[in-house]
Short mmCIF file of C-alpha atoms (C1' of nucleotides) in Angstrom, two decimals:
data_model
loop_
_atom_site.label_atom_id
_atom_site.label_comp_id
_atom_site.label_asym_id
_atom_site.label_seq_id
_atom_site.Cartn_x
_atom_site.Cartn_y
_atom_site.Cartn_z
CA UNK J 1 -0.06 0.06 -0.36
CA UNK J 2 2.36 2.59 0.92
CA UNK J 3 5.28 3.58 -1.15
CA UNK J 4 8.83 1.97 0.01
CA UNK J 5 10.50 4.65 1.16
CA UNK J 6 14.65 5.55 2.08
CA UNK J 7 14.33 7.18 4.74
CA UNK J 8 11.47 9.13 6.69
CA UNK J 9 8.03 9.14 6.23
CA UNK J 10 6.76 11.72 3.71
CA UNK J 11 4.73 14.26 6.00
CA UNK J 12 1.14 13.69 3.88
CA UNK J 13 -0.21 16.77 5.48
CA UNK J 14 0.99 20.28 4.42
CA UNK J 15 1.50 20.57 8.40
CA UNK J 16 3.95 18.96 8.63
CA UNK J 17 6.04 19.71 6.01
CA UNK J 18 5.94 23.66 6.77
CA UNK J 19 7.31 22.07 10.43
CA UNK J 20 9.66 20.63 8.29
CA UNK J 21 10.92 23.49 6.12
CA UNK J 22 10.16 26.08 8.64
CA UNK J 23 12.09 23.89 11.15
CA UNK J 24 14.88 23.96 8.29
CA UNK J 25 14.88 27.30 7.57
CA UNK J 26 15.36 28.04 11.55
CA UNK J 27 18.52 25.79 11.83
CA UNK J 28 19.98 27.32 8.58
CA UNK J 29 19.55 30.67 10.04
CA UNK J 30 17.35 32.17 7.78
CA UNK J 31 16.21 33.55 10.99
CA UNK J 32 17.07 35.99 13.14
CA UNK J 33 17.59 35.43 16.70
CA UNK J 34 14.48 37.05 18.85
CA UNK J 35 13.49 37.49 15.01
CA UNK J 36 9.28 37.78 14.87
CA UNK J 37 7.74 34.90 12.84
CA UNK J 38 4.44 36.46 11.46
CA UNK J 39 1.71 33.31 10.29
CA UNK J 40 0.78 35.73 7.48
CA UNK J 41 4.30 36.86 5.71
CA UNK J 42 5.01 32.92 6.10
CA UNK J 43 1.98 32.26 4.25
CA UNK J 44 3.18 33.93 0.98
CA UNK J 45 6.60 32.15 1.46
CA UNK J 46 5.36 29.10 2.24
CA UNK J 47 2.01 29.18 -0.51
CA UNK J 48 0.29 27.52 2.38
CA UNK J 49 -3.08 28.80 5.03
CA UNK J 50 -2.37 30.32 8.11
CA UNK J 51 -3.97 27.04 9.75
CA UNK J 52 -1.29 25.23 8.92
CA UNK J 53 1.47 27.60 9.47
CA UNK J 54 -0.22 28.20 13.02
CA UNK J 55 0.38 24.86 13.49
CA UNK J 56 3.69 24.40 12.65
CA UNK J 57 4.92 27.85 15.00
CA UNK J 58 2.71 25.49 17.68
CA UNK J 59 4.84 22.12 17.15
CA UNK J 60 8.63 24.35 17.33
CA UNK J 61 7.19 26.07 20.13
CA UNK J 62 6.12 23.28 22.00
CA UNK J 63 9.52 22.08 21.27
CA UNK J 64 11.40 24.96 22.21
CA UNK J 65 12.57 26.69 18.82
CA UNK J 66 10.13 29.14 19.33
CA UNK J 67 9.03 31.53 22.28
CA UNK J 68 5.11 32.22 22.03
CA UNK J 69 3.09 34.94 23.57
CA UNK J 70 -0.90 35.11 23.59
CA UNK J 71 -2.18 37.70 20.88
CA UNK J 72 1.22 39.20 19.99
CA UNK J 73 2.90 35.39 18.12
CA UNK J 74 6.22 33.28 17.94
CA UNK J 75 9.62 35.06 18.41
CA UNK J 76 12.61 32.81 17.16
CA UNK J 77 14.51 31.89 20.74
CA UNK J 78 17.70 32.77 21.34
CA UNK J 79 19.92 31.03 22.87
CA UNK J 80 23.02 31.97 24.69
CA UNK J 81 26.07 29.19 24.58
CA UNK J 82 25.43 28.51 28.39
CA UNK J 83 22.07 27.65 27.55
CA UNK J 84 23.47 25.19 24.60
CA UNK J 85 25.77 23.72 27.39
CA UNK J 86 23.64 22.88 30.12
CA UNK J 87 21.59 21.03 27.39
CA UNK J 88 25.42 18.54 26.85
CA UNK J 89 24.20 18.94 30.96
CA UNK J 90 20.34 17.29 30.77
CA UNK J 91 21.38 14.94 28.11
CA UNK J 92 24.35 13.77 29.56
CA UNK J 93 22.16 12.66 33.01
CA UNK J 94 19.09 11.46 30.89
CA UNK J 95 21.26 9.21 28.50
CA UNK J 96 23.10 7.95 32.06
CA UNK J 97 19.59 6.85 32.92
CA UNK J 98 18.88 4.96 29.53
CA UNK J 99 21.83 3.43 30.25
CA UNK J 100 21.16 2.18 33.57
CA UNK J 101 16.98 1.34 33.27
CA UNK J 102 18.27 -0.86 29.71
CA UNK J 103 20.70 -2.23 32.23
CA UNK J 104 18.63 -3.53 35.23
CA UNK J 105 15.91 -4.18 32.47
CA UNK J 106 18.19 -5.97 29.98
CA UNK J 107 18.66 -5.81 26.28
CA UNK J 108 16.80 -8.25 24.37
CA UNK J 109 18.21 -10.53 21.10
CA UNK J 110 16.76 -7.39 18.49
CA UNK J 111 19.11 -4.22 21.00
CA UNK J 112 21.77 -6.57 21.36
CA UNK J 113 22.34 -7.06 17.27
CA UNK J 114 21.90 -3.55 16.83
CA UNK J 115 24.20 -2.72 19.02
CA UNK J 116 26.83 -4.95 18.02
CA UNK J 117 26.82 -4.27 13.77
CA UNK J 118 27.01 -0.59 15.42
CA UNK J 119 30.18 -0.94 17.48
CA UNK J 120 31.20 -3.45 14.13
CA UNK J 121 30.72 -0.56 11.86
CA UNK J 122 32.02 1.95 13.59
CA UNK J 123 35.37 -0.29 14.09
CA UNK J 124 35.53 -1.26 10.38
CA UNK J 125 34.88 2.62 9.55
CA UNK J 126 38.07 3.95 11.97
CA UNK J 127 40.04 1.39 11.02
CA UNK J 128 41.92 2.75 8.46
CA UNK J 129 44.18 5.77 8.63
CA UNK J 130 42.53 8.81 7.93
CA UNK J 131 39.16 9.92 8.45
CA UNK J 132 37.36 12.05 6.23
CA UNK J 133 34.53 14.44 6.28
CA UNK J 134 32.63 11.20 4.65
CA UNK J 135 33.88 9.02 7.54
CA UNK J 136 32.48 11.18 9.91
CA UNK J 137 29.01 11.59 8.63
CA UNK J 138 28.85 7.66 8.65
CA UNK J 139 29.82 7.12 12.23
CA UNK J 140 27.14 10.35 13.19
CA UNK J 141 24.41 8.01 11.83
CA UNK J 142 25.98 4.88 13.66
CA UNK J 143 26.74 6.77 16.39
CA UNK J 144 22.79 7.72 16.73
CA UNK J 145 21.86 4.62 15.75
CA UNK J 146 23.71 3.01 19.03
CA UNK J 147 22.88 5.72 21.24
CA UNK J 148 19.40 5.43 20.49
CA UNK J 149 18.78 1.46 20.35
CA UNK J 150 19.63 2.06 24.19
CA UNK J 151 17.57 4.92 24.65
CA UNK J 152 14.80 2.77 23.37
CA UNK J 153 15.50 -0.52 25.65
CA UNK J 154 15.06 1.75 28.17
CA UNK J 155 11.36 1.50 28.32
CA UNK J 156 10.16 4.69 29.28
CA UNK J 157 8.14 7.30 26.77
CA UNK J 158 9.03 9.96 28.69
CA UNK J 159 12.81 9.27 28.75
CA UNK J 160 12.93 9.05 24.86
CA UNK J 161 10.39 12.87 24.79
CA UNK J 162 12.80 14.32 26.57
CA UNK J 163 16.11 13.53 24.62
CA UNK J 164 14.57 14.33 22.22
CA UNK J 165 14.41 17.59 23.78
CA UNK J 166 17.30 17.93 24.21
CA UNK J 167 18.15 17.28 20.49
CA UNK J 168 16.63 20.08 19.27
CA UNK J 169 18.53 22.52 20.79
CA UNK J 170 20.69 24.27 18.09
CA UNK J 171 23.77 23.33 18.33
CA UNK J 172 23.51 20.39 20.60
CA UNK J 173 22.22 18.31 17.98
CA UNK J 174 24.08 14.67 17.53
CA UNK J 175 25.27 15.12 14.46
CA UNK J 176 27.23 17.98 15.38
CA UNK J 177 29.40 15.40 15.97
CA UNK J 178 31.22 16.00 12.88
CA UNK J 179 32.97 19.58 13.92
CA UNK J 180 35.16 17.33 16.29
CA UNK J 181 38.66 15.27 15.45
CA UNK J 182 39.87 12.24 15.16
CA UNK J 183 40.59 11.42 18.47
CA UNK J 184 37.91 12.05 19.64
CA UNK J 185 35.63 10.25 17.26
CA UNK J 186 37.98 7.19 18.31
CA UNK J 187 37.66 7.77 22.50
CA UNK J 188 33.92 7.48 21.45
CA UNK J 189 33.82 4.76 20.06
CA UNK J 190 35.67 3.04 22.17
CA UNK J 191 33.08 4.39 25.57
CA UNK J 192 31.25 2.77 22.87
CA UNK J 193 32.11 -0.51 23.61
CA UNK J 194 32.82 -0.24 27.57
CA UNK J 195 28.55 1.32 27.99
CA UNK J 196 27.77 -1.78 25.16
CA UNK J 197 29.65 -4.17 27.89
CA UNK J 198 28.40 -3.09 31.17
CA UNK J 199 25.19 -2.64 30.18
CA UNK J 200 25.44 -6.03 28.07
CA UNK J 201 26.94 -7.41 31.60
CA UNK J 202 24.10 -6.01 33.79
CA UNK J 203 25.92 -3.42 35.12
CA UNK J 204 23.49 -0.37 35.95
CA UNK J 205 26.07 1.31 37.60
CA UNK J 206 29.05 1.41 35.77
CA UNK J 207 26.16 1.96 32.49
CA UNK J 208 25.31 5.33 33.78
CA UNK J 209 28.31 6.51 34.86
CA UNK J 210 29.85 5.61 31.45
CA UNK J 211 26.95 7.04 29.27
CA UNK J 212 27.06 10.16 31.23
CA UNK J 213 31.08 11.15 31.11
CA UNK J 214 30.47 9.67 27.31
CA UNK J 215 27.84 12.81 26.84
CA UNK J 216 29.42 15.02 29.50
CA UNK J 217 32.54 14.45 27.53
CA UNK J 218 30.69 15.97 24.14
CA UNK J 219 30.07 18.81 26.32
CA UNK J 220 33.49 19.25 26.78
CA UNK J 221 34.64 19.01 23.71
CA UNK J 222 31.95 21.69 22.45
CA UNK J 223 33.40 24.13 25.33
CA UNK J 224 36.88 23.88 23.99
CA UNK J 225 36.30 24.60 20.67
CA UNK J 226 34.40 27.42 21.43
CA UNK J 227 37.50 29.14 23.27
CA UNK J 228 38.85 29.41 19.79
CA UNK J 229 37.23 33.07 19.23
CA UNK J 230 36.84 31.79 15.27
CA UNK J 231 34.95 29.39 16.54
CA UNK J 232 32.57 30.96 18.81
CA UNK J 233 31.61 32.23 16.06
CA UNK J 234 31.24 30.06 13.57
CA UNK J 235 28.79 28.55 16.03
CA UNK J 236 26.93 31.70 17.05
CA UNK J 237 25.75 31.88 13.22
CA UNK J 238 24.25 28.54 13.69
CA UNK J 239 21.99 29.72 16.65
CA UNK J 240 20.93 32.42 16.12
CA UNK J 241 21.18 32.70 12.65
CA UNK J 242 23.79 35.07 10.55
CA UNK J 243 21.94 38.42 12.31
CA UNK A 1 -2.88 47.90 34.57
CA UNK A 2 -3.23 44.15 34.61
CA UNK A 3 -5.44 43.44 37.65
CA UNK A 4 -3.95 42.03 40.33
CA UNK A 5 -4.82 38.15 40.26
CA UNK A 6 -4.65 35.95 43.34
CA UNK A 7 -2.72 32.53 41.60
CA UNK A 8 -2.42 32.33 38.12
CA UNK A 9 -3.12 33.88 34.82
CA UNK A 10 -6.49 34.49 33.52
CA UNK A 11 -6.31 31.92 30.50
CA UNK A 12 -7.60 35.33 27.45
CA UNK A 13 -7.39 33.36 24.97
CA UNK A 14 -10.36 30.80 24.69
CA UNK A 15 -7.59 27.86 23.55
CA UNK A 16 -5.72 28.57 26.88
CA UNK A 17 -8.97 28.16 28.41
CA UNK A 18 -9.52 24.94 26.70
CA UNK A 19 -6.45 23.38 27.30
CA UNK A 20 -6.84 23.89 31.30
CA UNK A 21 -10.56 22.92 30.80
CA UNK A 22 -9.66 19.89 28.62
CA UNK A 23 -6.73 19.03 31.22
CA UNK A 24 -9.04 18.89 34.14
CA UNK A 25 -11.45 16.91 32.18
CA UNK A 26 -8.24 14.42 31.27
CA UNK A 27 -6.65 14.20 34.86
CA UNK A 28 -10.67 13.94 36.73
CA UNK A 29 -10.73 10.73 35.12
CA UNK A 30 -13.98 11.71 32.14
CA UNK A 31 -12.34 9.48 29.70
CA UNK A 32 -10.88 6.75 29.58
CA UNK A 33 -7.54 5.71 28.39
CA UNK A 34 -7.15 4.98 24.97
CA UNK A 35 -10.47 7.25 23.88
CA UNK A 36 -10.69 9.49 21.02
CA UNK A 37 -11.41 12.84 21.39
CA UNK A 38 -13.29 13.70 18.19
CA UNK A 39 -12.72 17.48 17.79
CA UNK A 40 -16.98 18.31 16.78
CA UNK A 41 -17.78 16.27 19.81
CA UNK A 42 -15.58 18.52 22.19
CA UNK A 43 -16.39 21.46 20.36
CA UNK A 44 -20.09 21.16 21.54
CA UNK A 45 -19.08 20.41 24.77
CA UNK A 46 -16.97 23.18 25.29
CA UNK A 47 -19.16 25.65 23.57
CA UNK A 48 -16.02 26.92 21.34
CA UNK A 49 -15.32 26.48 17.63
CA UNK A 50 -12.69 23.34 16.29
CA UNK A 51 -9.84 25.99 16.00
CA UNK A 52 -8.98 26.22 19.50
CA UNK A 53 -9.60 22.72 20.73
CA UNK A 54 -7.40 21.70 18.12
CA UNK A 55 -4.63 23.50 19.13
CA UNK A 56 -5.23 22.80 22.68
CA UNK A 57 -4.86 19.18 22.11
CA UNK A 58 -1.81 19.81 19.98
CA UNK A 59 -0.83 21.55 22.94
CA UNK A 60 -2.09 18.40 25.29
CA UNK A 61 -0.06 16.01 22.82
CA UNK A 62 2.87 17.89 22.96
CA UNK A 63 2.92 18.12 26.65
CA UNK A 64 2.49 14.05 26.39
CA UNK A 65 -1.27 13.68 28.12
CA UNK A 66 -2.14 12.48 24.41
CA UNK A 67 -1.03 10.76 21.37
CA UNK A 68 -2.02 12.34 18.05
CA UNK A 69 -1.74 10.26 14.51
CA UNK A 70 -2.05 12.53 11.32
CA UNK A 71 -5.37 12.24 9.60
CA UNK A 72 -6.65 10.13 12.51
CA UNK A 73 -6.35 12.35 15.72
CA UNK A 74 -6.33 12.62 19.46
CA UNK A 75 -6.02 9.48 22.11
CA UNK A 76 -5.64 9.99 25.26
CA UNK A 77 -2.63 7.82 26.27
CA UNK A 78 -2.01 5.08 28.18
CA UNK A 79 -0.20 5.04 31.49
CA UNK A 80 1.26 2.11 32.42
CA UNK A 81 2.86 1.97 35.97
CA UNK A 82 6.18 1.44 35.08
CA UNK A 83 5.94 4.60 32.69
CA UNK A 84 4.60 6.18 36.50
CA UNK A 85 7.55 4.92 38.22
CA UNK A 86 9.93 5.49 35.14
CA UNK A 87 8.99 9.61 35.15
CA UNK A 88 9.83 9.29 38.78
CA UNK A 89 13.24 7.93 38.13
CA UNK A 90 13.89 10.77 35.11
CA UNK A 91 12.91 13.83 37.37
CA UNK A 92 15.06 12.44 40.31
CA UNK A 93 17.85 13.13 37.73
CA UNK A 94 17.06 16.01 36.80
CA UNK A 95 15.90 17.90 39.75
CA UNK A 96 19.33 15.88 40.85
CA UNK A 97 21.24 17.66 37.88
CA UNK A 98 19.33 21.47 39.00
CA UNK A 99 20.78 20.96 42.56
CA UNK A 100 24.28 20.60 41.42
CA UNK A 101 23.85 24.09 38.60
CA UNK A 102 22.73 25.64 41.93
CA UNK A 103 25.23 24.84 44.14
CA UNK A 104 27.88 25.15 41.04
CA UNK A 105 26.46 28.58 40.00
CA UNK A 106 25.75 29.54 43.70
CA UNK A 107 22.58 30.94 45.02
CA UNK A 108 21.31 34.62 44.86
CA UNK A 109 19.55 36.70 47.89
CA UNK A 110 16.37 36.55 46.81
CA UNK A 111 17.04 32.30 46.27
CA UNK A 112 18.53 32.33 49.82
CA UNK A 113 16.04 34.11 51.15
CA UNK A 114 12.22 32.12 49.17
CA UNK A 115 14.29 28.53 49.97
CA UNK A 116 14.58 30.04 54.16
CA UNK A 117 10.95 30.76 53.87
CA UNK A 118 10.07 27.33 52.50
CA UNK A 119 12.03 25.65 55.20
CA UNK A 120 10.75 27.77 57.88
CA UNK A 121 7.86 27.96 56.72
CA UNK A 122 7.77 23.78 57.06
CA UNK A 123 9.45 23.70 60.12
CA UNK A 124 6.65 25.63 61.55
CA UNK A 125 3.84 23.25 59.56
CA UNK A 126 5.65 20.79 61.31
CA UNK A 127 6.25 21.40 64.95
CA UNK A 128 2.95 20.75 66.05
CA UNK A 129 1.68 17.02 66.72
CA UNK A 130 -0.98 15.45 64.28
CA UNK A 131 -0.86 16.55 60.89
CA UNK A 132 -4.13 16.94 59.01
CA UNK A 133 -5.29 17.09 55.35
CA UNK A 134 -5.16 20.80 55.83
CA UNK A 135 -1.90 20.30 57.09
CA UNK A 136 -0.57 18.18 53.93
CA UNK A 137 -2.25 20.49 51.28
CA UNK A 138 -0.10 23.40 52.76
CA UNK A 139 3.21 21.81 52.58
CA UNK A 140 2.48 20.34 49.00
CA UNK A 141 2.43 24.56 48.15
CA UNK A 142 5.92 24.69 50.57
CA UNK A 143 7.09 21.74 48.80
CA UNK A 144 6.68 23.30 45.36
CA UNK A 145 8.04 26.37 46.09
CA UNK A 146 10.97 24.82 47.19
CA UNK A 147 12.02 22.88 44.49
CA UNK A 148 10.51 25.25 42.09
CA UNK A 149 13.32 28.09 43.61
CA UNK A 150 15.98 25.49 42.78
CA UNK A 151 15.10 24.54 39.41
CA UNK A 152 15.01 28.46 38.91
CA UNK A 153 18.44 29.21 40.48
CA UNK A 154 20.17 26.24 38.00
CA UNK A 155 19.61 28.94 34.96
CA UNK A 156 18.59 25.95 32.61
CA UNK A 157 15.19 26.90 30.58
CA UNK A 158 15.96 23.48 28.52
CA UNK A 159 16.45 21.54 32.47
CA UNK A 160 12.26 23.84 33.86
CA UNK A 161 10.87 22.33 31.05
CA UNK A 162 11.78 18.27 31.19
CA UNK A 163 11.06 19.23 34.46
CA UNK A 164 7.92 20.13 33.70
CA UNK A 165 7.08 17.15 31.78
CA UNK A 166 7.46 14.91 34.49
CA UNK A 167 4.94 16.73 36.35
CA UNK A 168 2.27 16.28 33.52
CA UNK A 169 2.71 12.25 33.85
CA UNK A 170 -0.59 12.20 35.85
CA UNK A 171 0.69 10.36 39.06
CA UNK A 172 3.79 12.03 38.83
CA UNK A 173 2.64 15.10 40.19
CA UNK A 174 3.99 16.91 43.62
CA UNK A 175 0.00 17.39 44.31
CA UNK A 176 0.38 14.00 44.65
CA UNK A 177 2.15 13.51 47.70
CA UNK A 178 -0.76 14.05 50.63
CA UNK A 179 -1.39 10.67 50.01
CA UNK A 180 2.01 9.65 51.61
CA UNK A 181 2.32 9.34 55.15
CA UNK A 182 3.25 11.62 57.90
CA UNK A 183 7.27 10.43 58.63
CA UNK A 184 7.74 10.17 55.24
CA UNK A 185 6.54 13.93 55.41
CA UNK A 186 8.77 14.67 57.79
CA UNK A 187 11.57 12.59 56.30
CA UNK A 188 11.17 14.93 53.22
CA UNK A 189 11.46 18.06 55.21
CA UNK A 190 14.39 16.79 56.64
CA UNK A 191 15.78 16.31 53.04
CA UNK A 192 14.62 19.91 51.81
CA UNK A 193 16.86 20.78 54.82
CA UNK A 194 20.09 19.26 53.61
CA UNK A 195 20.00 19.68 49.84
CA UNK A 196 19.89 23.96 51.02
CA UNK A 197 22.77 23.28 52.82
CA UNK A 198 24.85 21.26 49.75
CA UNK A 199 23.54 24.19 47.76
CA UNK A 200 24.90 26.79 49.76
CA UNK A 201 27.67 25.74 50.64
CA UNK A 202 28.57 25.10 47.08
CA UNK A 203 28.51 21.71 47.53
CA UNK A 204 27.41 19.93 43.51
CA UNK A 205 28.17 16.40 44.44
CA UNK A 206 26.56 16.41 47.01
CA UNK A 207 23.63 18.80 46.72
CA UNK A 208 23.01 15.97 43.14
CA UNK A 209 23.27 13.03 45.42
CA UNK A 210 20.54 14.24 48.32
CA UNK A 211 18.14 16.15 45.83
CA UNK A 212 18.30 12.68 43.16
CA UNK A 213 17.51 10.39 46.24
CA UNK A 214 15.26 12.21 47.68
CA UNK A 215 13.49 12.77 44.29
CA UNK A 216 13.76 8.92 44.11
CA UNK A 217 13.04 8.29 47.55
CA UNK A 218 8.61 9.46 46.43
CA UNK A 219 9.41 6.49 43.78
CA UNK A 220 9.53 4.18 46.52
CA UNK A 221 6.53 5.23 48.10
CA UNK A 222 4.44 5.04 45.47
CA UNK A 223 5.68 1.53 44.69
CA UNK A 224 4.90 0.89 48.67
CA UNK A 225 1.94 2.26 48.11
CA UNK A 226 0.48 0.32 45.14
CA UNK A 227 1.66 -2.86 46.69
CA UNK A 228 -1.48 -3.38 48.61
CA UNK A 229 -4.31 -4.12 45.49
CA UNK A 230 -6.57 -1.50 47.14
CA UNK A 231 -3.93 1.10 46.58
CA UNK A 232 -3.62 -0.36 42.59
CA UNK A 233 -7.20 0.44 41.88
CA UNK A 234 -7.15 3.59 43.61
CA UNK A 235 -3.92 4.80 41.46
CA UNK A 236 -4.90 2.86 38.11
CA UNK A 237 -8.11 5.72 38.32
CA UNK A 238 -6.09 8.12 38.41
CA UNK A 239 -4.49 7.49 35.81
CA UNK A 240 -6.66 5.92 33.24
CA UNK A 241 -10.08 7.31 34.53
CA UNK A 242 -12.63 5.16 35.55
CA UNK A 243 -12.95 2.95 32.52
"C1'" DA R 1 -23.68 -17.06 5.30
"C1'" DG R 2 -19.32 -14.58 3.32
"C1'" DT R 3 -16.58 -10.92 1.46
"C1'" DC R 4 -15.48 -7.98 -1.37
"C1'" DA R 5 -16.42 -3.56 -3.33
"C1'" DA R 6 -18.46 1.17 -3.60
"C1'" DA R 7 -21.17 4.08 -1.77
"C1'" DA R 8 -22.87 6.85 1.95
"C1'" DT R 9 -21.11 9.27 6.61
"C1'" DA R 10 -18.39 11.12 9.35
"C1'" DA R 11 -13.82 12.76 10.73
"C1'" DT R 12 -9.70 15.43 10.35
"C1'" DG R 13 -6.97 18.65 7.43
"C1'" DT R 14 -6.95 23.47 4.96
"C1'" DA R 15 -8.42 28.36 3.47
"C1'" DT R 16 -10.87 32.27 4.22
"C1'" DA R 17 -13.64 35.72 6.49
"C1'" DC R 18 -14.41 38.15 10.34
"C1'" DA R 19 -13.28 39.33 15.49
"C1'" DT R 20 -10.47 41.18 17.93
"C1'" DT R 21 -6.59 42.72 20.22
"C1'" DT R 22 -2.10 45.11 19.39
"C1'" DA R 23 1.21 47.96 16.99
"C1'" DT R 24 1.95 52.03 14.36
"C1'" DT R 25 1.19 56.93 12.87
"C1'" DG R 26 -0.48 61.31 13.20
"C1'" DG R 27 -1.76 65.31 14.80
"C1'" DA R 28 -3.69 68.57 18.84
"C1'" DA R 29 -2.61 70.25 24.03
"C1'" DC R 30 0.36 71.53 26.80
"C1'" DG W 1 9.64 69.81 21.10
"C1'" DT W 2 6.93 65.94 23.91
"C1'" DT W 3 3.23 64.11 25.08
"C1'" DC W 4 -0.58 62.04 24.98
"C1'" DC W 5 -4.44 60.37 22.69
"C1'" DA W 6 -6.93 59.20 19.17
"C1'" DA W 7 -7.54 56.68 14.23
"C1'" DT W 8 -5.85 53.76 11.86
"C1'" DA W 9 -3.31 49.24 10.11
"C1'" DA W 10 -1.89 45.06 10.85
"C1'" DA W 11 -1.87 40.83 13.96
"C1'" DT W 12 -3.54 37.16 15.90
"C1'" DG W 13 -8.13 34.72 18.00
"C1'" DT W 14 -12.10 32.80 16.20
"C1'" DA W 15 -15.47 30.78 13.30
"C1'" DT W 16 -16.61 28.41 9.34
"C1'" DA W 17 -17.22 26.31 5.03
"C1'" DC W 18 -15.02 23.65 1.63
"C1'" DA W 19 -11.57 19.61 0.88
"C1'" DT W 20 -9.83 15.17 2.03
"C1'" DT W 21 -8.85 11.31 4.86
"C1'" DA W 22 -11.09 7.42 7.39
"C1'" DT W 23 -14.66 4.72 9.01
"C1'" DT W 24 -18.48 2.60 8.33
"C1'" DT W 25 -22.66 1.01 5.81
"C1'" DT W 26 -24.90 -1.29 2.36
"C1'" DG W 27 -25.32 -4.17 -1.22
"C1'" DA W 28 -23.35 -7.41 -4.60
"C1'" DC W 29 -21.29 -11.28 -6.18
"C1'" DT W 30 -19.32 -15.81 -4.61
#
DNA sequence: AGTCAAAATAATGTATACATTTATTGGAAC
DNA sequence: GTTCCAATAAATGTATACATTATTTTGACT
């Protein structure tokens, strides 16, 4: 019945399409921080009526990307550096919890297979000497798969939803892992091996601690990269648009 | 300009009013778990058009109270006992993080005053021998004030939003603290004193650990109370409506 | 009787007109 | 020139008609 899709669901409704297009526009920096997003202007820009636009704005606000004030509409939220950094802190404790719950509950065979495959894929990718941008992009997918499998195996929908919210904070998204250096990638892949062992071996406390430090290390890398002025400019563009 | 209000903002718009009324209806158990919430039926029931009803449904779905499927509408989400319990786990790690960040950053004078007042109010309330239901209701407010002040002092909006989501899980709301026994209330008030000391004394690690265990102890009490079959029935009503 | 398909029904998705609130503009009073 | 208020413009809030999709019903065919 439904056509075979390569990646995601096809946004059957205009509302969903507008959500994706608006989010992409925001993340691409097409609006300034604090800028107001007028419904009617977006209407002409996106070629749909106000109804799906309004719904999309509400959804993006619920994801934390926009601010909303009754009778005054939506504005692009400002993300301070400290807010971005603390998003990693939040994600670290949540993913740590996911690892602990997963270890307490135990992995099923499907989850074990997926995680082991992700580990092997990572091994293969990092075996060769040099790491290209393409490698980094591939590893980003493997990394997402590894983490998502653990989130899922924790068995808490609320936990999944809160982790999702953390990843909606602009620079906090896992895909920005491509910005990191080679030794960081290798180190994090080693982390994955140890985390899997801890969960597989039913060591909740160790799994939590390892995962927590694993995610927090991304924060550290970000802070380190933000130490150079050029990097700060770069990140600020991503966060706040090219204001 | 704006009139003085006793508690909350007055929901100037129909949309906000519908959100509150619908949420109250859901928490009062006026719908069954998995039941569909038809827009048109709610329209006649609430006396407004579909537009604010749709927006309200979307908001409640974003809070995790409803499920949504495109072209098929909204249904009341089912909350399993394990989901409710893990909501406390999530809240525990998040509030633990809030305490740590608060201790790292330091309390300002206003926050110190608020927390000390909450501690004194609790002391006064618990000094007298017996604890009535009215006392419990009062303590519930004091408790909320204490925790909210710490969340705020952590300085992370994402953290506040994720904690809010945890509290939207039906039975997980702090107001259900009234269900607990007297010695639990006293024990938790003692926790508050120690947590304040840890934050005030800039001991991040200790503050996190204490707060985490503090919130997790609520989970333990809930699990204990769920051990008796009668209590299980009671909680299930709260969760799933009187289906 | 059972199964399947087409028609009818009813729900959600969308566009749009109107209502209400907010923001802007212009001018009178000081 | 500044301040304030009224008038205007423009934005969001709401209702509703229509479009599209999902569900149910009906009836023909096996």
